[in-house]
mmCIF file of C-alpha atoms in Angstrom:
data_model
loop_
_atom_site.group_PDB
_atom_site.id
_atom_site.type_symbol
_atom_site.label_atom_id
_atom_site.label_comp_id
_atom_site.label_asym_id
_atom_site.label_seq_id
_atom_site.Cartn_x
_atom_site.Cartn_y
_atom_site.Cartn_z
ATOM 1 C CA MET O 1 0.342 340.278 36.443
ATOM 2 C CA SER O 2 1.186 343.324 38.807
ATOM 3 C CA ALA O 3 3.755 342.902 41.528
ATOM 4 C CA LEU O 4 0.999 343.260 44.082
ATOM 5 C CA GLN O 5 -0.946 340.583 42.746
ATOM 6 C CA THR O 6 2.051 338.330 42.830
ATOM 7 C CA SER O 7 2.598 338.771 46.498
ATOM 8 C CA SER O 8 -0.629 337.392 47.061
ATOM 9 C CA SER O 9 -0.698 334.447 49.470
ATOM 10 C CA ASP O 10 -2.620 332.316 47.358
ATOM 11 C CA VAL O 11 -0.583 332.525 43.956
ATOM 12 C CA PRO O 12 1.357 329.555 43.191
ATOM 13 C CA THR O 13 5.131 330.146 42.875
ATOM 14 C CA LEU O 14 8.423 328.347 42.100
ATOM 15 C CA LEU O 15 11.552 328.903 44.040
ATOM 16 C CA VAL O 16 14.477 328.268 41.589
ATOM 17 C CA LYS O 17 17.876 327.637 43.200
ATOM 18 C CA ILE O 18 21.015 327.756 41.453
ATOM 19 C CA PHE O 19 24.327 326.804 42.931
ATOM 20 C CA GLY O 20 27.967 326.253 41.930
ATOM 21 C CA LYS O 21 30.982 328.128 40.860
ATOM 22 C CA ASP O 22 30.495 332.007 40.489
ATOM 23 C CA ARG O 23 31.292 333.417 37.300
ATOM 24 C CA PRO O 24 30.062 336.615 35.126
ATOM 25 C CA GLY O 25 26.619 336.082 33.505
ATOM 26 C CA ILE O 26 24.970 333.511 35.790
ATOM 27 C CA THR O 27 22.218 335.807 37.030
ATOM 28 C CA ALA O 28 21.460 337.326 33.327
ATOM 29 C CA GLY O 29 21.442 333.791 31.836
ATOM 30 C CA LEU O 30 18.852 332.473 34.374
ATOM 31 C CA PHE O 31 16.389 335.233 34.002
ATOM 32 C CA ASP O 32 16.924 335.013 30.243
ATOM 33 C CA THR O 33 15.946 331.405 30.379
ATOM 34 C CA LEU O 34 13.017 332.187 32.658
ATOM 35 C CA ALA O 35 11.762 334.890 30.631
ATOM 36 C CA ALA O 36 10.557 332.671 27.735
ATOM 37 C CA PHE O 37 8.125 331.231 30.028
ATOM 38 C CA SER O 38 6.298 334.548 30.800
ATOM 39 C CA VAL O 39 6.744 334.358 34.670
ATOM 40 C CA ASP O 40 7.092 337.339 37.175
ATOM 41 C CA VAL O 41 9.733 337.855 39.830
ATOM 42 C CA VAL O 42 8.643 337.844 43.239
ATOM 43 C CA ASP O 43 12.073 337.784 45.098
ATOM 44 C CA ILE O 44 15.681 337.474 44.561
ATOM 45 C CA GLU O 45 18.421 336.513 46.849
ATOM 46 C CA GLN O 46 22.096 335.903 45.774
ATOM 47 C CA VAL O 47 25.103 335.088 47.922
ATOM 48 C CA VAL O 48 28.664 334.505 47.063
ATOM 49 C CA THR O 49 31.086 332.950 49.437
ATOM 50 C CA ARG O 50 34.593 331.906 48.399
ATOM 51 C CA GLY O 51 33.626 331.910 44.909
ATOM 52 C CA ARG O 52 30.685 329.606 45.319
ATOM 53 C CA MET O 53 27.358 331.123 44.541
ATOM 54 C CA VAL O 54 23.893 330.485 45.517
ATOM 55 C CA LEU O 55 20.950 332.392 43.399
ATOM 56 C CA CYS O 56 17.483 332.049 44.467
ATOM 57 C CA ALA O 57 14.603 333.410 42.451
ATOM 58 C CA LEU O 58 10.998 333.067 43.637
ATOM 59 C CA VAL O 59 8.816 333.356 40.446
ATOM 60 C CA THR O 60 4.999 333.096 39.686
ATOM 61 C CA GLU O 61 4.055 329.647 38.356
ATOM 62 C CA PRO O 62 4.258 329.566 34.158
ATOM 63 C CA PRO O 63 1.124 329.347 32.251
ATOM 64 C CA ALA O 64 -0.705 326.047 32.620
ATOM 65 C CA GLY O 65 0.751 323.059 30.833
ATOM 66 C CA HIS O 66 4.344 324.681 30.726
ATOM 67 C CA GLU O 67 5.894 324.066 34.236
ATOM 68 C CA GLY O 68 7.453 320.770 33.113
ATOM 69 C CA GLU O 69 9.067 322.307 30.177
ATOM 70 C CA LEU O 70 10.475 325.152 32.200
ATOM 71 C CA ARG O 71 11.940 322.763 34.892
ATOM 72 C CA SER O 72 13.641 320.734 32.128
ATOM 73 C CA THR O 73 15.056 323.966 30.406
ATOM 74 C CA VAL O 74 16.311 325.470 33.671
ATOM 75 C CA HIS O 75 18.081 322.286 34.631
ATOM 76 C CA SER O 76 19.741 321.852 31.148
ATOM 77 C CA TRP O 77 20.760 325.638 31.068
ATOM 78 C CA ALA O 78 22.136 324.972 34.508
ATOM 79 C CA GLU O 79 24.097 321.913 33.426
ATOM 80 C CA SER O 80 25.361 323.676 30.413
ATOM 81 C CA MET O 81 26.914 326.243 32.777
ATOM 82 C CA LYS O 82 28.404 323.779 35.046
ATOM 83 C CA MET O 83 26.045 324.637 37.748
ATOM 84 C CA GLN O 84 23.252 322.636 39.853
ATOM 85 C CA ALA O 85 19.539 323.666 39.741
ATOM 86 C CA GLU O 86 16.545 322.930 42.367
ATOM 87 C CA ILE O 87 12.956 323.832 41.689
ATOM 88 C CA ILE O 88 10.568 323.713 44.576
ATOM 89 C CA SER O 89 6.740 324.313 43.866
ATOM 90 C CA GLY O 90 4.742 326.474 46.501
ATOM 91 C CA ILE O 91 2.246 329.001 47.321
ATOM 92 C CA GLY O 92 2.814 332.819 47.639
ATOM 93 C CA ASP O 93 5.505 334.754 48.844
ATOM 94 C CA ASN O 94 7.986 334.691 51.817
ATOM 95 C CA ARG O 95 5.861 334.731 55.249
ATOM 96 C CA PRO O 96 5.638 338.385 56.447
ATOM 97 C CA ARG O 97 8.245 339.740 58.585
ATOM 98 C CA GLY O 98 7.260 340.306 62.123
ATOM 99 C CA VAL O 99 6.920 343.760 63.645
ATOM 100 C CA GLY O 100 9.970 345.486 64.634
ATOM 101 C CA ARG O 101 13.040 345.660 62.443
ATOM 102 C CA SER O 102 16.553 345.942 63.751
ATOM 103 C CA LEU O 103 20.049 345.599 62.449
ATOM 104 C CA VAL O 104 22.659 343.671 64.754
ATOM 105 C CA THR O 105 26.124 344.601 63.957
ATOM 106 C CA VAL O 106 28.662 341.819 65.494
ATOM 107 C CA LEU O 107 32.378 342.367 65.555
ATOM 108 C CA GLY O 108 34.774 339.713 66.421
ATOM 109 C CA HIS O 109 38.631 339.450 66.513
ATOM 110 C CA PRO O 110 38.280 336.705 65.468
ATOM 111 C CA LEU O 111 34.521 336.028 65.250
ATOM 112 C CA THR O 112 34.159 332.393 66.338
ATOM 113 C CA ALA O 113 31.323 330.018 65.545
ATOM 114 C CA GLU O 114 30.714 329.633 69.214
ATOM 115 C CA ALA O 115 30.158 333.276 69.627
ATOM 116 C CA THR O 116 27.927 333.417 66.237
ATOM 117 C CA ALA O 117 25.787 330.505 67.474
ATOM 118 C CA ALA O 118 25.218 332.383 70.815
ATOM 119 C CA VAL O 119 24.157 335.575 69.211
ATOM 120 C CA ALA O 120 21.891 333.840 66.905
ATOM 121 C CA ALA O 121 20.381 331.835 69.865
ATOM 122 C CA LYS O 122 19.870 334.899 71.731
ATOM 123 C CA ILE O 123 18.045 336.592 68.869
ATOM 124 C CA THR O 124 15.766 333.694 68.592
ATOM 125 C CA LYS O 125 15.107 333.675 72.509
ATOM 126 C CA ALA O 126 14.154 337.325 72.360
ATOM 127 C CA GLY O 127 11.600 336.481 69.823
ATOM 128 C CA GLY O 128 13.323 337.672 66.708
ATOM 129 C CA ASN O 129 13.862 336.061 63.284
ATOM 130 C CA ILE O 130 17.074 336.537 61.156
ATOM 131 C CA ASP O 131 15.903 337.536 57.805
ATOM 132 C CA ARG O 132 19.407 338.183 56.190
ATOM 133 C CA ILE O 133 23.149 338.012 57.026
ATOM 134 C CA PHE O 134 25.746 340.186 55.295
ATOM 135 C CA ARG O 135 29.584 340.470 55.934
ATOM 136 C CA LEU O 136 30.734 344.015 56.308
ATOM 137 C CA ALA O 137 34.224 343.587 56.780
ATOM 138 C CA LYS O 138 37.103 340.897 57.128
ATOM 139 C CA TYR O 139 39.804 343.338 58.192
ATOM 140 C CA PRO O 140 40.889 344.562 60.822
ATOM 141 C CA VAL O 141 38.020 342.682 62.458
ATOM 142 C CA THR O 142 35.407 340.339 61.216
ATOM 143 C CA ALA O 143 32.144 342.279 61.017
ATOM 144 C CA VAL O 144 28.636 340.783 60.240
ATOM 145 C CA GLU O 145 25.509 342.244 60.015
ATOM 146 C CA PHE O 146 22.075 340.546 60.742
ATOM 147 C CA ALA O 147 18.690 341.908 59.675
ATOM 148 C CA VAL O 148 16.231 340.877 62.264
ATOM 149 C CA SER O 149 12.513 341.156 62.618
ATOM 150 C CA GLY O 150 9.634 340.268 65.001
ATOM 151 C CA VAL O 151 11.185 342.088 68.148
ATOM 152 C CA GLU O 152 11.342 345.729 69.193
ATOM 153 C CA THR O 153 14.881 347.146 69.072
ATOM 154 C CA ALA O 154 15.196 348.058 72.656
ATOM 155 C CA SER O 155 14.313 344.700 73.850
ATOM 156 C CA LEU O 156 16.737 342.967 71.193
ATOM 157 C CA ARG O 157 19.537 345.289 72.442
ATOM 158 C CA THR O 158 18.868 344.583 76.148
ATOM 159 C CA ALA O 159 19.054 340.571 75.061
ATOM 160 C CA LEU O 160 22.130 340.888 73.177
ATOM 161 C CA VAL O 161 24.482 343.635 74.350
ATOM 162 C CA MET O 162 25.069 343.000 77.933
ATOM 163 C CA ASP O 163 26.498 339.494 77.445
ATOM 164 C CA ALA O 164 28.379 340.655 74.432
ATOM 165 C CA ALA O 165 31.998 340.941 76.097
ATOM 166 C CA ALA O 166 31.619 337.523 77.853
ATOM 167 C CA LEU O 167 31.315 335.937 74.302
ATOM 168 C CA GLY O 168 34.229 337.834 72.948
ATOM 169 C CA VAL O 169 32.452 339.730 70.552
ATOM 170 C CA ASP O 170 31.103 343.433 70.354
ATOM 171 C CA VAL O 171 27.331 343.738 69.254
ATOM 172 C CA ALA O 172 25.504 347.006 68.208
ATOM 173 C CA VAL O 173 21.646 346.820 67.736
ATOM 174 C CA VAL O 174 20.104 349.728 65.985
ATOM 175 C CA GLY O 175 16.708 350.305 64.207
ATOM 176 C CA ALA O 176 16.532 349.467 60.677
ATOM 177 C CA GLY O 177 15.434 351.979 58.205
ATOM 178 C CA LEU O 178 16.919 354.959 56.044
ATOM 179 C CA TYR O 179 17.675 357.047 58.961
ATOM 180 C CA ARG O 180 20.723 354.984 59.729
ATOM 181 C CA ARG O 181 22.839 356.143 56.789
ATOM 182 C CA ALA O 182 21.581 359.530 57.449
ATOM 183 C CA GLN O 183 23.486 359.791 60.632
ATOM 184 C CA ARG O 184 25.463 362.942 59.472
ATOM 185 C CA LEU O 185 27.507 364.060 62.544
ATOM 186 C CA VAL O 186 29.887 362.011 64.533
ATOM 187 C CA VAL O 187 31.477 363.397 67.671
ATOM 188 C CA MET O 188 34.168 361.831 69.634
ATOM 189 C CA ASP O 189 35.921 362.246 72.809
ATOM 190 C CA VAL O 190 39.853 362.958 72.586
ATOM 191 C CA ASP O 191 41.938 361.308 75.253
ATOM 192 C CA SER O 192 42.190 357.523 75.008
ATOM 193 C CA THR O 193 39.661 357.717 72.130
ATOM 194 C CA LEU O 194 40.995 359.562 69.037
ATOM 195 C CA ILE O 195 44.442 359.530 70.596
ATOM 196 C CA GLN O 196 46.027 356.694 72.655
ATOM 197 C CA ASP O 197 47.405 359.222 75.258
ATOM 198 C CA GLU O 198 45.974 361.381 78.251
ATOM 199 C CA VAL O 199 46.989 364.867 77.116
ATOM 200 C CA ILE O 200 47.419 365.952 80.808
ATOM 201 C CA GLU O 201 49.591 363.339 81.628
ATOM 202 C CA LEU O 202 51.850 364.201 78.722
ATOM 203 C CA PHE O 203 52.062 367.735 80.202
ATOM 204 C CA ALA O 204 52.701 366.112 83.670
ATOM 205 C CA ALA O 205 55.582 364.038 82.464
ATOM 206 C CA HIS O 206 57.440 367.416 81.658
ATOM 207 C CA ALA O 207 56.442 368.842 85.010
ATOM 208 C CA GLY O 208 57.818 365.708 86.958
ATOM 209 C CA CYS O 209 54.403 364.941 88.456
ATOM 210 C CA GLU O 210 53.123 362.367 85.978
ATOM 211 C CA ASP O 211 52.215 359.364 88.504
ATOM 212 C CA GLU O 212 50.383 361.801 90.903
ATOM 213 C CA VAL O 213 48.241 363.269 87.637
ATOM 214 C CA ALA O 214 47.731 359.811 86.198
ATOM 215 C CA GLU O 215 46.023 358.431 89.745
ATOM 216 C CA VAL O 216 43.677 361.379 89.817
ATOM 217 C CA THR O 217 42.931 360.872 86.062
ATOM 218 C CA ALA O 218 41.946 357.302 86.590
ATOM 219 C CA ALA O 219 39.829 357.933 89.404
ATOM 220 C CA ALA O 220 37.904 360.697 87.552
ATOM 221 C CA MET O 221 37.269 358.464 84.478
ATOM 222 C CA ARG O 222 36.045 355.678 86.654
ATOM 223 C CA GLY O 223 33.414 358.216 88.129
ATOM 224 C CA GLU O 224 34.907 358.357 91.490
ATOM 225 C CA LEU O 225 35.768 361.951 91.452
ATOM 226 C CA ASP O 226 34.129 365.074 90.217
ATOM 227 C CA PHE O 227 35.487 365.859 86.979
ATOM 228 C CA GLU O 228 35.861 369.584 87.252
ATOM 229 C CA GLN O 229 37.407 369.682 90.660
ATOM 230 C CA SER O 230 40.038 366.830 89.498
ATOM 231 C CA LEU O 231 40.856 369.034 86.473
ATOM 232 C CA HIS O 232 41.544 372.152 88.648
ATOM 233 C CA ALA O 233 43.489 369.749 90.949
ATOM 234 C CA ARG O 234 45.702 368.208 87.949
ATOM 235 C CA VAL O 235 46.237 371.560 86.142
ATOM 236 C CA ALA O 236 47.444 373.208 89.361
ATOM 237 C CA LEU O 237 50.229 370.881 89.263
ATOM 238 C CA LEU O 238 51.560 372.314 85.846
ATOM 239 C CA ALA O 239 52.029 375.776 87.166
ATOM 240 C CA GLY O 240 55.423 376.932 86.000
ATOM 241 C CA LEU O 241 55.922 375.020 82.917
ATOM 242 C CA ASP O 242 57.380 376.892 80.039
ATOM 243 C CA ALA O 243 54.929 377.447 77.218
ATOM 244 C CA SER O 244 57.104 375.706 74.769
ATOM 245 C CA VAL O 245 56.103 372.513 76.195
ATOM 246 C CA VAL O 246 52.926 372.457 74.199
ATOM 247 C CA ASP O 247 54.849 372.084 71.038
ATOM 248 C CA LYS O 248 56.731 369.183 72.568
ATOM 249 C CA VAL O 249 53.228 367.549 73.733
ATOM 250 C CA ARG O 250 51.679 367.918 70.329
ATOM 251 C CA ALA O 251 54.570 366.059 68.799
ATOM 252 C CA GLU O 252 54.250 363.225 71.380
ATOM 253 C CA VAL O 253 50.470 362.608 70.784
ATOM 254 C CA ARG O 254 49.834 359.274 69.075
ATOM 255 C CA LEU O 255 46.686 358.730 67.042
ATOM 256 C CA THR O 256 44.607 355.777 67.699
ATOM 257 C CA PRO O 257 45.010 352.974 64.949
ATOM 258 C CA GLY O 258 42.265 353.583 62.453
ATOM 259 C CA ALA O 259 41.683 357.227 63.464
ATOM 260 C CA ARG O 260 42.697 358.609 60.392
ATOM 261 C CA THR O 261 40.675 356.009 58.381
ATOM 262 C CA LEU O 262 37.666 356.652 60.448
ATOM 263 C CA ILE O 263 37.707 360.543 59.776
ATOM 264 C CA ARG O 264 38.718 360.323 56.139
ATOM 265 C CA THR O 265 36.061 357.667 55.366
ATOM 266 C CA LEU O 266 33.131 359.762 57.166
ATOM 267 C CA LYS O 267 34.231 362.963 55.526
ATOM 268 C CA ARG O 268 34.228 361.270 52.117
ATOM 269 C CA LEU O 269 30.845 359.897 52.699
ATOM 270 C CA GLY O 270 29.483 363.503 53.773
ATOM 271 C CA TYR O 271 29.505 363.094 57.394
ATOM 272 C CA GLN O 272 30.567 365.889 59.555
ATOM 273 C CA VAL O 273 33.155 365.095 62.408
ATOM 274 C CA GLY O 274 33.982 366.764 65.546
ATOM 275 C CA VAL O 275 35.745 366.385 68.905
ATOM 276 C CA VAL O 276 35.099 367.326 72.659
ATOM 277 C CA SER O 277 37.582 366.975 75.266
ATOM 278 C CA GLY O 278 38.382 367.369 78.824
ATOM 279 C CA GLY O 279 41.699 368.156 77.624
ATOM 280 C CA PHE O 280 43.145 371.301 76.166
ATOM 281 C CA THR O 281 42.569 373.477 73.186
ATOM 282 C CA GLN O 282 46.274 373.744 72.696
ATOM 283 C CA VAL O 283 46.183 370.198 71.461
ATOM 284 C CA THR O 284 42.450 369.972 70.024
ATOM 285 C CA ASP O 285 43.040 372.985 67.779
ATOM 286 C CA ASP O 286 46.201 371.211 66.215
ATOM 287 C CA LEU O 287 44.143 368.032 65.745
ATOM 288 C CA GLN O 288 41.446 369.883 64.097
ATOM 289 C CA ASP O 289 43.960 371.434 61.626
ATOM 290 C CA ARG O 290 45.574 368.163 60.853
ATOM 291 C CA LEU O 291 42.439 365.872 60.433
ATOM 292 C CA GLY O 292 40.073 368.426 58.916
ATOM 293 C CA LEU O 293 37.528 368.153 61.626
ATOM 294 C CA ASP O 294 34.652 370.351 61.452
ATOM 295 C CA PHE O 295 34.130 371.090 65.085
ATOM 296 C CA ALA O 296 36.490 371.083 68.258
ATOM 297 C CA GLN O 297 35.913 372.219 71.865
ATOM 298 C CA ALA O 298 38.179 371.679 74.995
ATOM 299 C CA ASN O 299 39.605 373.437 77.994
ATOM 300 C CA THR O 300 42.176 376.107 77.374
ATOM 301 C CA LEU O 301 45.348 376.349 79.613
ATOM 302 C CA GLU O 302 46.056 379.603 80.676
ATOM 303 C CA ILE O 303 49.612 381.091 79.727
ATOM 304 C CA VAL O 304 51.013 384.044 81.140
ATOM 305 C CA ASP O 305 54.407 385.629 80.218
ATOM 306 C CA GLY O 306 55.236 382.532 78.335
ATOM 307 C CA ARG O 307 54.635 380.081 81.270
ATOM 308 C CA LEU O 308 51.424 378.041 82.474
ATOM 309 C CA THR O 309 49.878 379.227 85.349
ATOM 310 C CA GLY O 310 48.162 376.226 86.556
ATOM 311 C CA ARG O 311 44.798 377.430 85.848
ATOM 312 C CA VAL O 312 42.267 376.965 82.845
ATOM 313 C CA THR O 313 40.405 379.727 81.290
ATOM 314 C CA GLY O 314 36.706 379.932 79.884
ATOM 315 C CA GLU O 315 33.738 377.469 80.249
ATOM 316 C CA ILE O 316 34.925 374.078 81.643
ATOM 317 C CA VAL O 317 34.298 371.034 79.255
ATOM 318 C CA ASP O 318 33.052 368.469 81.681
ATOM 319 C CA ARG O 319 30.440 365.650 81.467
ATOM 320 C CA ALA O 320 27.533 368.014 81.168
ATOM 321 C CA GLY O 321 29.501 370.222 78.734
ATOM 322 C CA LYS O 322 30.209 367.406 76.540
ATOM 323 C CA ALA O 323 26.542 366.670 76.146
ATOM 324 C CA ARG O 324 25.901 370.467 75.607
ATOM 325 C CA LEU O 325 28.602 370.510 72.957
ATOM 326 C CA LEU O 326 27.274 367.727 71.050
ATOM 327 C CA ARG O 327 23.679 369.445 70.931
ATOM 328 C CA ARG O 328 25.546 372.632 69.693
ATOM 329 C CA PHE O 329 27.354 370.812 67.055
ATOM 330 C CA ALA O 330 24.257 369.158 65.643
ATOM 331 C CA ALA O 331 22.327 372.326 65.597
ATOM 332 C CA GLU O 332 25.063 373.946 63.684
ATOM 333 C CA ALA O 333 25.424 370.956 61.342
ATOM 334 C CA GLY O 334 21.481 370.779 60.884
ATOM 335 C CA VAL O 335 21.465 367.336 62.073
ATOM 336 C CA PRO O 336 18.757 365.928 64.346
ATOM 337 C CA LEU O 337 20.185 364.685 67.806
ATOM 338 C CA SER O 338 18.711 361.211 66.788
ATOM 339 C CA GLN O 339 20.992 360.941 63.964
ATOM 340 C CA THR O 340 24.179 361.707 65.663
ATOM 341 C CA VAL O 341 27.072 359.367 66.825
ATOM 342 C CA ALA O 342 28.866 359.971 69.963
ATOM 343 C CA ILE O 343 32.087 357.881 70.831
ATOM 344 C CA GLY O 344 34.135 357.891 74.127
ATOM 345 C CA ASP O 345 35.556 355.738 76.904
ATOM 346 C CA GLY O 346 35.043 357.664 80.271
ATOM 347 C CA ALA O 347 32.380 358.310 82.822
ATOM 348 C CA ASN O 348 32.579 362.002 81.751
ATOM 349 C CA ASP O 349 31.511 360.916 78.093
ATOM 350 C CA LEU O 350 28.302 359.220 79.626
ATOM 351 C CA ASP O 351 26.050 362.185 79.252
ATOM 352 C CA MET O 352 27.061 362.647 75.442
ATOM 353 C CA LEU O 353 26.904 358.950 74.807
ATOM 354 C CA ASN O 354 23.219 358.861 76.021
ATOM 355 C CA ALA O 355 22.342 362.039 74.259
ATOM 356 C CA ALA O 356 23.375 360.825 70.729
ATOM 357 C CA GLY O 357 21.197 358.667 68.713
ATOM 358 C CA LEU O 358 24.050 355.822 68.718
ATOM 359 C CA GLY O 359 26.524 355.919 71.758
ATOM 360 C CA VAL O 360 29.439 353.927 71.247
ATOM 361 C CA ALA O 361 31.934 353.196 74.379
ATOM 362 C CA PHE O 362 35.327 352.789 72.883
ATOM 363 C CA ASN O 363 37.582 350.479 74.879
ATOM 364 C CA ALA O 364 35.842 352.021 78.068
ATOM 365 C CA LYS O 365 35.718 351.555 81.553
ATOM 366 C CA PRO O 366 32.995 349.173 82.906
ATOM 367 C CA VAL O 367 30.671 351.745 84.004
ATOM 368 C CA VAL O 368 30.769 353.281 80.700
ATOM 369 C CA ARG O 369 30.154 349.885 78.640
ATOM 370 C CA GLU O 370 27.175 348.998 80.897
ATOM 371 C CA ALA O 371 25.476 352.407 79.962
ATOM 372 C CA ALA O 372 26.242 353.028 76.317
ATOM 373 C CA HIS O 373 24.104 351.917 73.438
ATOM 374 C CA THR O 374 26.981 349.553 72.319
ATOM 375 C CA ALA O 375 30.656 348.940 72.738
ATOM 376 C CA VAL O 376 33.762 348.459 71.007
ATOM 377 C CA ASN O 377 36.672 346.515 72.710
ATOM 378 C CA VAL O 378 39.153 346.156 69.598
ATOM 379 C CA PRO O 379 41.872 348.872 69.466
ATOM 380 C CA PHE O 380 40.750 350.001 65.988
ATOM 381 C CA LEU O 381 38.918 352.996 65.827
ATOM 382 C CA ASP O 382 37.904 352.681 62.435
ATOM 383 C CA THR O 383 35.579 349.604 63.469
ATOM 384 C CA VAL O 384 32.971 352.006 64.418
ATOM 385 C CA LEU O 385 32.216 352.650 60.551
ATOM 386 C CA TYR O 386 30.859 348.926 60.539
ATOM 387 C CA LEU O 387 28.454 349.940 63.355
ATOM 388 C CA LEU O 388 27.228 352.587 60.684
ATOM 389 C CA GLY O 389 26.706 349.936 58.053
ATOM 390 C CA ILE O 390 29.505 351.233 56.056
ATOM 391 C CA THR O 391 31.458 348.142 54.575
ATOM 392 C CA ARG O 392 35.143 347.616 54.174
ATOM 393 C CA GLU O 393 34.776 348.062 50.382
ATOM 394 C CA GLU O 394 33.578 351.489 50.870
ATOM 395 C CA VAL O 395 36.333 352.344 53.285
ATOM 396 C CA GLU O 396 38.923 351.124 50.733
ATOM 397 C CA ALA O 397 37.065 352.884 47.970
ATOM 398 C CA ALA O 398 37.085 356.273 50.183
ATOM 399 C CA GLU O 399 41.130 355.749 50.512
ATOM 400 C CA THR O 400 41.435 355.230 46.875
ATOM 401 C CA HIS O 401 39.635 358.404 45.997
ATOM 402 C CA ASP O 402 41.725 360.396 48.386
ATOM 403 C CA GLU O 403 44.850 359.008 46.903
ATOM 404 C CA GLN O 404 44.062 359.890 43.335
#
């Protein structure tokens, strides 16, 4: 009987469920037992949680007169393996999945039962059906992925993402399909994203005007000030600083927890990684060398006769500039824009986040969280990997490979 025939809705089938303590050989043993009855496999699902296995096999009915023998043999085999068995008669395969396939990633630190129930209820209310749930990671956050059908991705995102913060979780909704693993370019902001600092504030501390610069920076990130005007105003306060301060600032820069892991894992898996920054090339060039980034672009502080002039040179990297650079990097990398990922925290990142296939607001201001495709509100940059469907095991495998 062909696979096409076994999926027919009128074919008698048996659902064979095996559950108990997991150990090697259970799956092979079950199908060896079933093979004696000339059945075809329609579907298989296996889950192991804390050492306990649930193995389900949907198979065609055996030849006439042999179902009783099959049931008896499977129960006897299960008992010999110290497992339990349940066999349910029925007709056909699983019901067809509804139109619209999405993957919903939920991050919690911790992930509570209350939040999980709320997410599941919202999926149902939106008209979706949960086909499968899979844990991606248990550290540094708990990350689970729901495969959902029956509702369009955009509608499901609207239903889930807006209320996620109130539930104490981060939720990302993307369309299911091979393209998800084909997102081969990740571009991120630098200040308060790749690093914990605002670089201009580090320079300002050496100029004795840190508070004044920080106030202007905060207003710009909230979208209250034009970025280019605020940049010129802040840089002007640095006029006269000795150029040796550049090395001091580089030494003061602190990477965001998980930044190295994020980049190392992406590179190991074949992604290209870049940064765009409203900060300065004097820092981003150093980060590019240290982290092995493929692309980096920022503003450049003008230095004349060994001192900062209080001006920047070249094309300004502002809100529109970041989106333009994302497109340029994608073209150079040979990656469709729909298969790019952008990560940022400020209002000047919004055009870039919206232009990317997946825009991630990382510990962002409210205006950014509300406009981005999804938000991450835990202080670990490597959690973005889980939004791409990359498991913790794959992360650890990449780290092990690099150590060898």
